[in-house]
Coordinates of C-alpha atoms in Angstrom, one line a residue:
M1 CA 20.1 6.2 1.3
E2 CA 18.5 2.7 1.9
Y3 CA 19.9 2.7 5.4
I4 CA 18.2 6.0 6.2
A5 CA 14.9 4.8 4.7
K6 CA 15.1 1.6 6.7
D7 CA 15.9 3.6 9.9
I8 CA 12.9 5.9 9.3
Q9 CA 10.7 2.9 8.6
D10 CA 11.8 1.2 11.8
T11 CA 11.2 4.3 13.8
V12 CA 7.7 4.8 12.3
E13 CA 6.8 1.1 13.0
K14 CA 8.1 1.4 16.6
T15 CA 5.9 4.5 17.1
I16 CA 2.7 3.7 15.2
I17 CA 2.2 0.1 16.4
P18 CA 2.0 1.1 20.1
I19 CA -0.3 4.0 19.3
I20 CA -2.7 1.7 17.3
Q21 CA -2.5 -1.0 20.0
A22 CA -3.4 1.6 22.7
L23 CA -6.5 2.6 20.6
I24 CA -7.5 -1.0 20.2
D25 CA -7.1 -1.5 24.0
G26 CA -9.6 1.3 24.5
I27 CA -7.4 4.2 25.4
E28 CA -9.1 7.2 23.9
T29 CA -7.3 10.5 24.5
D30 CA -4.0 11.5 23.1
E31 CA -2.6 12.3 26.6
E32 CA -3.5 8.8 27.8
I33 CA -1.9 7.2 24.8
S34 CA 1.2 9.3 25.3
N35 CA 1.4 8.2 29.0
K36 CA 0.9 4.6 28.2
T37 CA 3.3 4.4 25.3
E38 CA 5.8 6.9 26.6
I39 CA 5.8 8.6 23.2
K40 CA 5.9 12.4 23.2
L41 CA 2.4 13.9 23.1
N42 CA 3.1 15.9 19.9
I43 CA 4.2 12.8 18.1
V44 CA 1.2 10.9 19.3
R45 CA -1.0 13.7 17.9
K46 CA 0.8 13.7 14.6
F47 CA 0.3 9.9 14.2
L48 CA -3.4 10.1 15.2
Y49 CA -4.0 12.7 12.6
K50 CA -2.2 10.6 10.0
L51 CA -4.5 7.7 10.9
Y52 CA -7.4 10.1 10.7
D53 CA -6.3 11.2 7.2
L54 CA -6.1 7.5 6.2
K55 CA -9.7 7.1 7.5
I56 CA -8.7 4.4 10.0
A57 CA -9.1 6.5 13.1
N58 CA -11.9 8.8 14.1
Y59 CA -12.4 11.2 16.9
K60 CA -15.1 12.9 18.8
R61 CA -14.5 16.4 20.2
S62 CA -16.0 17.4 23.5
K63 CA -15.7 20.5 25.6
D64 CA -14.8 20.4 29.3
P65 CA -17.4 22.6 31.0
E66 CA -15.0 23.7 33.7
T67 CA -11.8 24.4 31.7
Q68 CA -13.5 25.1 28.4
W69 CA -10.8 23.0 26.8
Y70 CA -11.5 20.5 24.1
T71 CA -10.9 16.8 24.6
Y72 CA -10.6 14.5 21.6
S73 CA -11.7 10.9 22.1
W74 CA -10.1 8.6 19.4
K75 CA -11.3 5.3 18.1
F76 CA -9.5 2.9 15.7
D77 CA -11.7 1.9 12.8
E78 CA -10.6 -1.7 12.3
A79 CA -13.5 -2.4 9.8
E80 CA -12.3 0.5 7.6
L81 CA -8.7 -0.8 7.7
V82 CA -9.9 -4.3 6.7
R83 CA -12.0 -2.8 3.9
Q84 CA -9.0 -0.8 2.6
I85 CA -6.7 -3.8 2.7
N86 CA -9.3 -5.9 0.7
E87 CA -9.8 -3.0 -1.7
E88 CA -6.1 -2.8 -2.3
G89 CA -5.7 -6.5 -2.7
E90 CA -8.6 -6.7 -5.2
K91 CA -7.1 -3.7 -7.1
E92 CA -3.7 -5.5 -7.2
L93 CA -5.3 -8.7 -8.4
K94 CA -7.2 -6.8 -11.2
E95 CA -4.0 -5.1 -12.3
L96 CA -2.1 -8.4 -12.3
N97 CA -4.9 -10.2 -14.3
E98 CA -4.9 -7.3 -16.9
K99 CA -1.1 -7.6 -17.1
L100 CA -1.3 -11.4 -17.6
E101 CA -4.0 -11.0 -20.3
Y102 CA -1.8 -8.4 -22.1
E103 CA 1.3 -10.7 -21.9
E104 CA -0.7 -13.7 -23.1
N105 CA -2.4 -12.0 -26.0
N106 CA 0.6 -10.1 -27.5
M107 CA 3.9 -10.9 -29.2
F108 CA 6.9 -8.7 -28.0
F109 CA 10.0 -7.4 -29.6
V110 CA 12.9 -5.9 -27.7
C111 CA 16.0 -3.9 -28.5
P112 CA 19.2 -6.1 -28.1
L113 CA 20.6 -3.3 -26.0
G114 CA 17.6 -3.1 -23.8
H115 CA 16.3 0.3 -24.9
V116 CA 12.7 -0.6 -25.7
R117 CA 10.1 -3.3 -25.5
Y118 CA 7.2 -3.2 -28.1
N119 CA 4.2 -5.3 -28.8
F120 CA 3.9 -6.5 -32.4
D121 CA 1.8 -3.4 -33.5
E122 CA 4.2 -1.0 -31.9
A123 CA 7.2 -2.8 -33.4
S124 CA 5.6 -2.8 -36.8
D125 CA 5.0 1.0 -36.6
E126 CA 8.7 1.4 -35.9
E127 CA 9.6 -0.9 -38.7
F128 CA 11.1 -3.3 -36.2
L129 CA 13.9 -0.8 -35.4
C130 CA 14.9 0.6 -32.1
V131 CA 15.5 4.3 -31.6
C132 CA 19.2 3.3 -31.6
L133 CA 18.7 1.8 -35.1
K134 CA 19.3 -1.8 -33.9
E135 CA 16.9 -4.4 -35.2
L136 CA 14.3 -5.5 -32.7
E137 CA 14.4 -9.2 -31.6
F138 CA 11.5 -11.4 -30.7
Q139 CA 11.1 -11.9 -27.0
D140 CA 9.8 -15.1 -25.5
N141 CA 7.7 -13.8 -22.5
T142 CA 7.0 -17.3 -21.0
E143 CA 9.0 -16.5 -17.9
I144 CA 7.2 -13.1 -17.5
I145 CA 3.8 -14.9 -17.7
K146 CA 5.0 -17.5 -15.2
Q147 CA 6.0 -14.8 -12.8
I148 CA 2.7 -12.9 -13.1
K149 CA 0.8 -16.2 -12.4
K150 CA 2.9 -16.7 -9.3
D151 CA 2.2 -13.1 -8.2
I152 CA -1.5 -13.7 -8.7
K153 CA -1.5 -16.9 -6.7
L154 CA 0.5 -15.3 -3.9
T155 CA -1.8 -12.2 -3.8
K156 CA -4.9 -14.4 -3.7
S157 CA -3.3 -16.5 -1.0
D158 CA -2.4 -13.5 1.1
L159 CA -5.9 -12.0 0.7
N160 CA -7.6 -15.2 1.6
S161 CA -5.4 -15.7 4.6
F162 CA -6.0 -12.2 5.8
N163 CA -9.8 -12.6 5.4
K164 CA -9.8 -15.9 7.3
K165 CA -8.0 -14.3 10.2
Q166 CA -10.6 -11.5 10.2
K167 CA -13.4 -14.0 10.5
K168 CA -11.9 -15.6 13.7

């Protein structure tokens, strides 16, 4: 299953990156993108609409007066992509900080067989017994706290690095 997922991911990356690069290079129509990237037109269109759904590509529709056919001129919205990446990074940081606060401000008890993990109040409500009737054991969460702090540091570093690159 992982092999299939990796293969699909590789295929998508090999397809989407040239399409985005073509947009960045100023190529506007799906046909021009298809010609430049040598990716089938229907696949280019599918990816362009996916980018549109993600709000990182926009199009303008115009009608050819001779043929009466519509032409779609596409633009990649780099500013929106940057905004979304920053928003996701900030959201992840907020979640990690909340998780850190929860871990630092609670005492935890776990089932020796790994069934449950409760904070003190929850463990007390269950009379310090697991659903399997084993007595809950105190859990030292020092390593969990260390890992969350590492994750916060890494996320901040990644976000700062990304934003520095955007300013150049």
